[in-house]
CSV table of N, CA and C in Angstrom, one decimal:
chain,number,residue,atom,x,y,z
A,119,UNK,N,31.2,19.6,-30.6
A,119,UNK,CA,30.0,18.7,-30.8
A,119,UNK,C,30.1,17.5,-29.9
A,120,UNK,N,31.4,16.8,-29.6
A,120,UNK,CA,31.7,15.6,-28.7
A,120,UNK,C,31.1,16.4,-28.0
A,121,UNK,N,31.1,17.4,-26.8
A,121,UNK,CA,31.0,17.8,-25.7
A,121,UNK,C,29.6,17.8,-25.0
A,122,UNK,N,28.7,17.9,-26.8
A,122,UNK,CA,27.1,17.7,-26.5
A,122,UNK,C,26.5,16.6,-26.6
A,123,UNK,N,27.6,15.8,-27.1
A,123,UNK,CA,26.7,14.4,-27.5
A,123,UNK,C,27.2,13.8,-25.7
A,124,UNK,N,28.4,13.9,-25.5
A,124,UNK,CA,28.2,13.6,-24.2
A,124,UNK,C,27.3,14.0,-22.7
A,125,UNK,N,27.4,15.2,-23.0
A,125,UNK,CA,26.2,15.7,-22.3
A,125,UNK,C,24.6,15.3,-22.6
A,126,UNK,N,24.8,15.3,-23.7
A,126,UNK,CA,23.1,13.9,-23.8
A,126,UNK,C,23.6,13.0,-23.3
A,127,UNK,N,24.8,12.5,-23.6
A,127,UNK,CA,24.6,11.3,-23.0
A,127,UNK,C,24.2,10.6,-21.7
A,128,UNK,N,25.0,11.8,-21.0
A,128,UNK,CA,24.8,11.8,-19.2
A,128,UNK,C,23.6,12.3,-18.4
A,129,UNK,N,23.2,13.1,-19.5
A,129,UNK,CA,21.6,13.7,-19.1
A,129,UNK,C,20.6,12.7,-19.3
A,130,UNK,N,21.0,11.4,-20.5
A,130,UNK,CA,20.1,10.6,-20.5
A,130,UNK,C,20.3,9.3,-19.9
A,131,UNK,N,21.4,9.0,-19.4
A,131,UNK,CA,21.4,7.9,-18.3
A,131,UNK,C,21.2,8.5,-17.1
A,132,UNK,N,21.2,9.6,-16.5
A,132,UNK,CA,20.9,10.3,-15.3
A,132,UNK,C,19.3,9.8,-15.2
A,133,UNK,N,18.5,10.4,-16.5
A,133,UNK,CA,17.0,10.5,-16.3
A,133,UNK,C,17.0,9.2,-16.4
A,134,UNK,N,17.4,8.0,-16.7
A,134,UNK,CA,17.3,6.7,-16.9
A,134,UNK,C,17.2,6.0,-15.4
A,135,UNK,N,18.1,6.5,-15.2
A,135,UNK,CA,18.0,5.7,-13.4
A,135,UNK,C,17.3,6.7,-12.8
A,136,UNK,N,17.0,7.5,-12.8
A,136,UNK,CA,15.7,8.4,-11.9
A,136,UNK,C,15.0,7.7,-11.8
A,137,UNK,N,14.1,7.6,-13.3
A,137,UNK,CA,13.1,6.9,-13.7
A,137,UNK,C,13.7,5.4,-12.8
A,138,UNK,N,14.4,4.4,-13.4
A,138,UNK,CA,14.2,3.2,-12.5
A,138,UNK,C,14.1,3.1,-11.1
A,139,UNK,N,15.0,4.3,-10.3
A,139,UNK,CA,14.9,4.4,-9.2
A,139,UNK,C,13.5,4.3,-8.0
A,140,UNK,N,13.3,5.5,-9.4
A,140,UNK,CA,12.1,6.5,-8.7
A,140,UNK,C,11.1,6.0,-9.0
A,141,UNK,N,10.7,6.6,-10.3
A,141,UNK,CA,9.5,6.5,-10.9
A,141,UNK,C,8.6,4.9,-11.4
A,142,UNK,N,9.7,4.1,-11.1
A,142,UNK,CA,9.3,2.4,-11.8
A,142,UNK,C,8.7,2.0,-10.6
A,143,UNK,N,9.5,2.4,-9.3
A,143,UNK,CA,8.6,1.4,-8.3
A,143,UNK,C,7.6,2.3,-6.9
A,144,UNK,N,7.1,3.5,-7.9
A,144,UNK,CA,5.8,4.3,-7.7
A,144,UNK,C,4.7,3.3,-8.6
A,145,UNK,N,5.2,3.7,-9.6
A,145,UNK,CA,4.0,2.9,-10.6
A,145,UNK,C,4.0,1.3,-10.3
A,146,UNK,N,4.7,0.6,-9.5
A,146,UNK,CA,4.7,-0.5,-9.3
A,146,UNK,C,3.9,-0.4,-8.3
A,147,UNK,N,4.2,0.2,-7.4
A,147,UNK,CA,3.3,0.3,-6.0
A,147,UNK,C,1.9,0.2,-6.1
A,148,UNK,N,1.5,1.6,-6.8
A,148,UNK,CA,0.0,2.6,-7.3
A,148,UNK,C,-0.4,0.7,-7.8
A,149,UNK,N,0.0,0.9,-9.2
A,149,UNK,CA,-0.9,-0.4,-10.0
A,149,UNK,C,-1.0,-1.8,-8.7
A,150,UNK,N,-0.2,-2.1,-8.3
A,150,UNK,CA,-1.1,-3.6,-6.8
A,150,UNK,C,-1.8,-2.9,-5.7
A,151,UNK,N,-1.8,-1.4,-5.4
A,151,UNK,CA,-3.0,-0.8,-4.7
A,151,UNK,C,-4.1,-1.1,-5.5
A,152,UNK,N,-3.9,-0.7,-6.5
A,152,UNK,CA,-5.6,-0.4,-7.7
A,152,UNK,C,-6.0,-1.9,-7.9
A,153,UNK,N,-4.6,-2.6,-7.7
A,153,UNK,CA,-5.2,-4.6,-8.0
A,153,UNK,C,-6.1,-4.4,-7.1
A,154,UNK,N,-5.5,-4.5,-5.8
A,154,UNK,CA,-6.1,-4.6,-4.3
A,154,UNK,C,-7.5,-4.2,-3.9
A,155,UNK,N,-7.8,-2.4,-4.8
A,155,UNK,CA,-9.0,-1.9,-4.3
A,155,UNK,C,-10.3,-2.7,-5.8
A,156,UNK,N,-9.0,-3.0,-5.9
A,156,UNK,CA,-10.4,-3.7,-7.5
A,156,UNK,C,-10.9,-5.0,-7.0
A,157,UNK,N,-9.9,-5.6,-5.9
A,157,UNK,CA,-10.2,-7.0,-6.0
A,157,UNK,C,-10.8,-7.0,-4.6
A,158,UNK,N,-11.6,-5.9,-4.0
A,158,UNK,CA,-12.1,-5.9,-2.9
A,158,UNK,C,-13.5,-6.7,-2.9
A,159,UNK,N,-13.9,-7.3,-1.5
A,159,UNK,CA,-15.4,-7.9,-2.0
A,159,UNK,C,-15.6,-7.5,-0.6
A,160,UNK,N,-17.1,-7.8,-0.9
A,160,UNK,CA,-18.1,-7.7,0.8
A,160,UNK,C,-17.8,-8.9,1.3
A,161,UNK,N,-17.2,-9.0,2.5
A,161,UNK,CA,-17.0,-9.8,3.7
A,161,UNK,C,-15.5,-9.8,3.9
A,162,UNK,N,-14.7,-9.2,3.2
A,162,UNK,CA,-13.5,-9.4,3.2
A,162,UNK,C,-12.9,-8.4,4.7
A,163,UNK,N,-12.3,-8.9,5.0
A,163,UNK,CA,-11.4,-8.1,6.3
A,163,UNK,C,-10.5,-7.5,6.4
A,164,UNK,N,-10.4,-6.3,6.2
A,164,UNK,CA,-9.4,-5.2,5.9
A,164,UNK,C,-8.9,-4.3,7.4
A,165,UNK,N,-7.7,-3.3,6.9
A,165,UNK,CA,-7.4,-2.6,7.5
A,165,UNK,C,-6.9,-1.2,7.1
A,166,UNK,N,-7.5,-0.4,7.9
A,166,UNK,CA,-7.6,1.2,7.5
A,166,UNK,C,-5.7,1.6,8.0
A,167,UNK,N,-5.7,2.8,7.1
A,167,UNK,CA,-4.5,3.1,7.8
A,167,UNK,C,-4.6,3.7,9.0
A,168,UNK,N,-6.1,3.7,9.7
A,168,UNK,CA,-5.5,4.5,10.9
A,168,UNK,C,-5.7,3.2,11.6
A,169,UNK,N,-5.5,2.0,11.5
A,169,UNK,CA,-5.6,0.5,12.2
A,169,UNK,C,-6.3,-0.3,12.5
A,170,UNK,N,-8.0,0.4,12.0
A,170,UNK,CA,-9.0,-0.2,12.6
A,170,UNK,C,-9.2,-1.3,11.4
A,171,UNK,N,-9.4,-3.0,12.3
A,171,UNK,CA,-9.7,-3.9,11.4
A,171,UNK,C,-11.3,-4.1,11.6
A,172,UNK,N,-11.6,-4.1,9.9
A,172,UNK,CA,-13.1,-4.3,9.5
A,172,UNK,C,-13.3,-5.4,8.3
A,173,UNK,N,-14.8,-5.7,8.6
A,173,UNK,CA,-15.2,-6.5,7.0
A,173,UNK,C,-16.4,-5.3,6.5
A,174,UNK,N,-16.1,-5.6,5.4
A,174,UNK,CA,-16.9,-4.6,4.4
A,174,UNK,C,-18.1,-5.0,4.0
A,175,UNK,N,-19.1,-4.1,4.0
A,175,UNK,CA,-20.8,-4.5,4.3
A,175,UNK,C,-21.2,-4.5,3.0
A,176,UNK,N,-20.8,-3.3,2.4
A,176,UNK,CA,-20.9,-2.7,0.9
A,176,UNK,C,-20.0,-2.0,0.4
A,177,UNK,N,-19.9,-2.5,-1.0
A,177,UNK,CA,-18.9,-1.2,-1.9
A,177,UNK,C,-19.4,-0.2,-3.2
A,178,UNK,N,-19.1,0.9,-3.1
A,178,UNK,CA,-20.0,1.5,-4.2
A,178,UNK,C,-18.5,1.9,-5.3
A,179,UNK,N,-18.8,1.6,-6.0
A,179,UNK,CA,-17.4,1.1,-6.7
A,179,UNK,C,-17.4,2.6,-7.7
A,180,UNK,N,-18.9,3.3,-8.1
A,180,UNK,CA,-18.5,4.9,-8.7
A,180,UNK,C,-18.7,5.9,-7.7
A,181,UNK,N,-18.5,5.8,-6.9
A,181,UNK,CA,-18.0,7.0,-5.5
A,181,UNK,C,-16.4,6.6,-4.6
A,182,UNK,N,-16.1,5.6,-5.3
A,182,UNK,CA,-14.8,5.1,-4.6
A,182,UNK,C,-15.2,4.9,-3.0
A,183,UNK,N,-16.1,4.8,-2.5
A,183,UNK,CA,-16.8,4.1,-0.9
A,183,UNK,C,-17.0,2.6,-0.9
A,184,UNK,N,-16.5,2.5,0.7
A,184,UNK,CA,-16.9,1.2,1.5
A,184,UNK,C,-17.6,1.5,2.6
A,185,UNK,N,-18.5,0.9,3.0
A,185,UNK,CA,-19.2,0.9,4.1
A,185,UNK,C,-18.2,-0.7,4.9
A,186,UNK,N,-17.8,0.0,5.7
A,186,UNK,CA,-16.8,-1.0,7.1
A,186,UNK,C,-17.6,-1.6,8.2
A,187,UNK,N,-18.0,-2.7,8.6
A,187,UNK,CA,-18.6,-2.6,10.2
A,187,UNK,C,-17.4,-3.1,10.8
A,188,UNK,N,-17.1,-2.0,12.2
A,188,UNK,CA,-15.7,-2.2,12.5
A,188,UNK,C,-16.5,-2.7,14.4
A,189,UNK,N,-17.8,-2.8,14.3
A,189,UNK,CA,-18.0,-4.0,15.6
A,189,UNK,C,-19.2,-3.9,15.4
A,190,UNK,N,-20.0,-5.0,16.2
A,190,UNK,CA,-21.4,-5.6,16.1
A,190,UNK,C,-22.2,-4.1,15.7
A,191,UNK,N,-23.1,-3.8,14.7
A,191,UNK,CA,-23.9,-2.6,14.8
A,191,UNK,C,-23.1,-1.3,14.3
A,192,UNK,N,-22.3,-1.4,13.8
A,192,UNK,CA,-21.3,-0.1,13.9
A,192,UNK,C,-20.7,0.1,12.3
A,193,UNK,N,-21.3,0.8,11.6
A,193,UNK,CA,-20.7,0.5,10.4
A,193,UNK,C,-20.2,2.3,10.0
A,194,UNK,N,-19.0,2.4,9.2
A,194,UNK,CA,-18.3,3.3,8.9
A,194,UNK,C,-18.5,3.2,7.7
A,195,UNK,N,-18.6,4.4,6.9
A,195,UNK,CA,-18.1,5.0,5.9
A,195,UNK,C,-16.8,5.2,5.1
A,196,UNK,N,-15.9,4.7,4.4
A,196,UNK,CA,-14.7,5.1,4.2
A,196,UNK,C,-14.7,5.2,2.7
A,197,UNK,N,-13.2,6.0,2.0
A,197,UNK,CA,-13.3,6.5,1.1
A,197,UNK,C,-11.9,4.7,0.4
A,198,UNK,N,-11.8,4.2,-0.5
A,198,UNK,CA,-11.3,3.3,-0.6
A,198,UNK,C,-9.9,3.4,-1.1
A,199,UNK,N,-9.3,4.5,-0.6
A,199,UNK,CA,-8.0,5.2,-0.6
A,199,UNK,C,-7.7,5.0,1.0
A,200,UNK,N,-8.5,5.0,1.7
A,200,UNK,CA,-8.0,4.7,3.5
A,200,UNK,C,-7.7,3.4,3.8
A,201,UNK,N,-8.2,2.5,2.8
A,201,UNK,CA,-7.6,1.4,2.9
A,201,UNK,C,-6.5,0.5,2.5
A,202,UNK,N,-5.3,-0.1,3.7
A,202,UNK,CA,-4.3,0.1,3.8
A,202,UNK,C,-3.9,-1.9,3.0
A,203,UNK,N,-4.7,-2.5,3.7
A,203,UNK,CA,-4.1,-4.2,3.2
A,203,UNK,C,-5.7,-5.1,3.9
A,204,UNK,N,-5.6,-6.2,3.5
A,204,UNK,CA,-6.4,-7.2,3.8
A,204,UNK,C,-5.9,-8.0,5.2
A,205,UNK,N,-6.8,-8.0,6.0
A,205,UNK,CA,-6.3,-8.3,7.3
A,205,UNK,C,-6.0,-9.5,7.3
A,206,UNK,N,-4.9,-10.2,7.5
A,206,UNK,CA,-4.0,-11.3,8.2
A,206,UNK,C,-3.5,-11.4,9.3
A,207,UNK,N,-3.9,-12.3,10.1
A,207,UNK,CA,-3.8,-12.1,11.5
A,207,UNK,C,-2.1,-12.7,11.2
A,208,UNK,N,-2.2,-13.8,10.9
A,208,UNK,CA,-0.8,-14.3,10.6
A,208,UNK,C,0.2,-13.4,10.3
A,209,UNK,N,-0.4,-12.7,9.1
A,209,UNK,CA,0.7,-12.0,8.8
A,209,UNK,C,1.2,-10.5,9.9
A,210,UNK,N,0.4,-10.5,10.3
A,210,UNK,CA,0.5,-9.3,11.9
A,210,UNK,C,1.5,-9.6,12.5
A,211,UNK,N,1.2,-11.1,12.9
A,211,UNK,CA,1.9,-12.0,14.1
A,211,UNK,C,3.5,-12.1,13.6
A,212,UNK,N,3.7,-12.1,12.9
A,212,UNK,CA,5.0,-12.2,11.9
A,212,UNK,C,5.5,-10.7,11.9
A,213,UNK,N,4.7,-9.7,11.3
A,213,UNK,CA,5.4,-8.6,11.3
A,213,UNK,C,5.6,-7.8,12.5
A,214,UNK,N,4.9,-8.6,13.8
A,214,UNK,CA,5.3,-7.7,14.9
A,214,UNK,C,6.5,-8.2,15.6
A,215,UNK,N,6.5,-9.9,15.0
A,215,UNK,CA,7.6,-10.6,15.9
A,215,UNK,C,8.8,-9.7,15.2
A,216,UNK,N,9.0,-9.6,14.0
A,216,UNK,CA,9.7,-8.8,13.0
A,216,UNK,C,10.7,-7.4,14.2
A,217,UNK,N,9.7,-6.7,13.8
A,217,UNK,CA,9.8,-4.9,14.5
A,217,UNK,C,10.1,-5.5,15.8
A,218,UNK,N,9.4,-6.5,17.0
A,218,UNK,CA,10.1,-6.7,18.2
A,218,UNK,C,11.5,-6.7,18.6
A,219,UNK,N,11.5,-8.0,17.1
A,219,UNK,CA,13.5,-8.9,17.3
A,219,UNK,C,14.3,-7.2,17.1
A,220,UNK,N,14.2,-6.6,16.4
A,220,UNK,CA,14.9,-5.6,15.7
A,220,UNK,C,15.2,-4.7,16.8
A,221,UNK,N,14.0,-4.1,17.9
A,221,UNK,CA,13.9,-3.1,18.4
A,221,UNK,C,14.5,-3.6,19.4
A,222,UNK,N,15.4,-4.6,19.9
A,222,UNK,CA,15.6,-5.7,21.3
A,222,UNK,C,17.0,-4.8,21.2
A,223,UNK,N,17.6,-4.3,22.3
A,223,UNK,CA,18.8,-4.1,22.4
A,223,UNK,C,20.0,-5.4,22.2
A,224,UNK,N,20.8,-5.2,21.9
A,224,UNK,CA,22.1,-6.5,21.4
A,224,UNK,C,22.5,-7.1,22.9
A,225,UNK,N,21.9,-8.6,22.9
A,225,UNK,CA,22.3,-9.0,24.7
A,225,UNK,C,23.8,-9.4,24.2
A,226,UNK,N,24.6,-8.8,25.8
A,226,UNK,CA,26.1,-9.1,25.7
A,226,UNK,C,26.0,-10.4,26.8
């Protein structure tokens, strides 16, 4: 009987830290995406995952669509799952200096 209560026991701190590992900071993720696409508005400036930065013309909030104008006259369709963050130029400027320093070989 010790042999099975230990084996719950190990079975259930195993699935314990999965769960923290794994599964806490999926659902962490998912839920500030859904903040994000909830807290989208028309004029805001975004960026798709395939890079193109746009402001958004219209949102149809029960088809999960944005209409994007990604240059004068030009407006796209996207599904509001392609959309990756709210464009920051600043914060660009920052994360490329970032990935630059990193990728520099070590000067001797």
């Amino acid at each position: 009987m010790q042999e099975f209560a230990l084996l719950a026991f190990i079975m259930a701190l195993a699935l314990g830290a999965y769960w923290a590992m794994v599964i806490f900071p999926k659902q962490r993720t998912f839920e500030k995406r859904q903040r994000y696409i909830r807290n989208l508005s028309v004029g805001s400036e975004v960026i798709t995952y395939g890079g193109i930065i746009g402001k958004i013309v219209s949102i149809d909030a029960d088809e999960g669509i944005v209409h994007v104008e990604i240059a004068d006259g030009i407006i796209v369709r996207l599904v509001t799952a392609a959309l990756v963050q709210a464009y920051d130029p600043e914060t660009l400027k920052q994360d490329m200096r970032l990935t630059t320093n990193e990728e520099r070989p070590p000067e001797q």
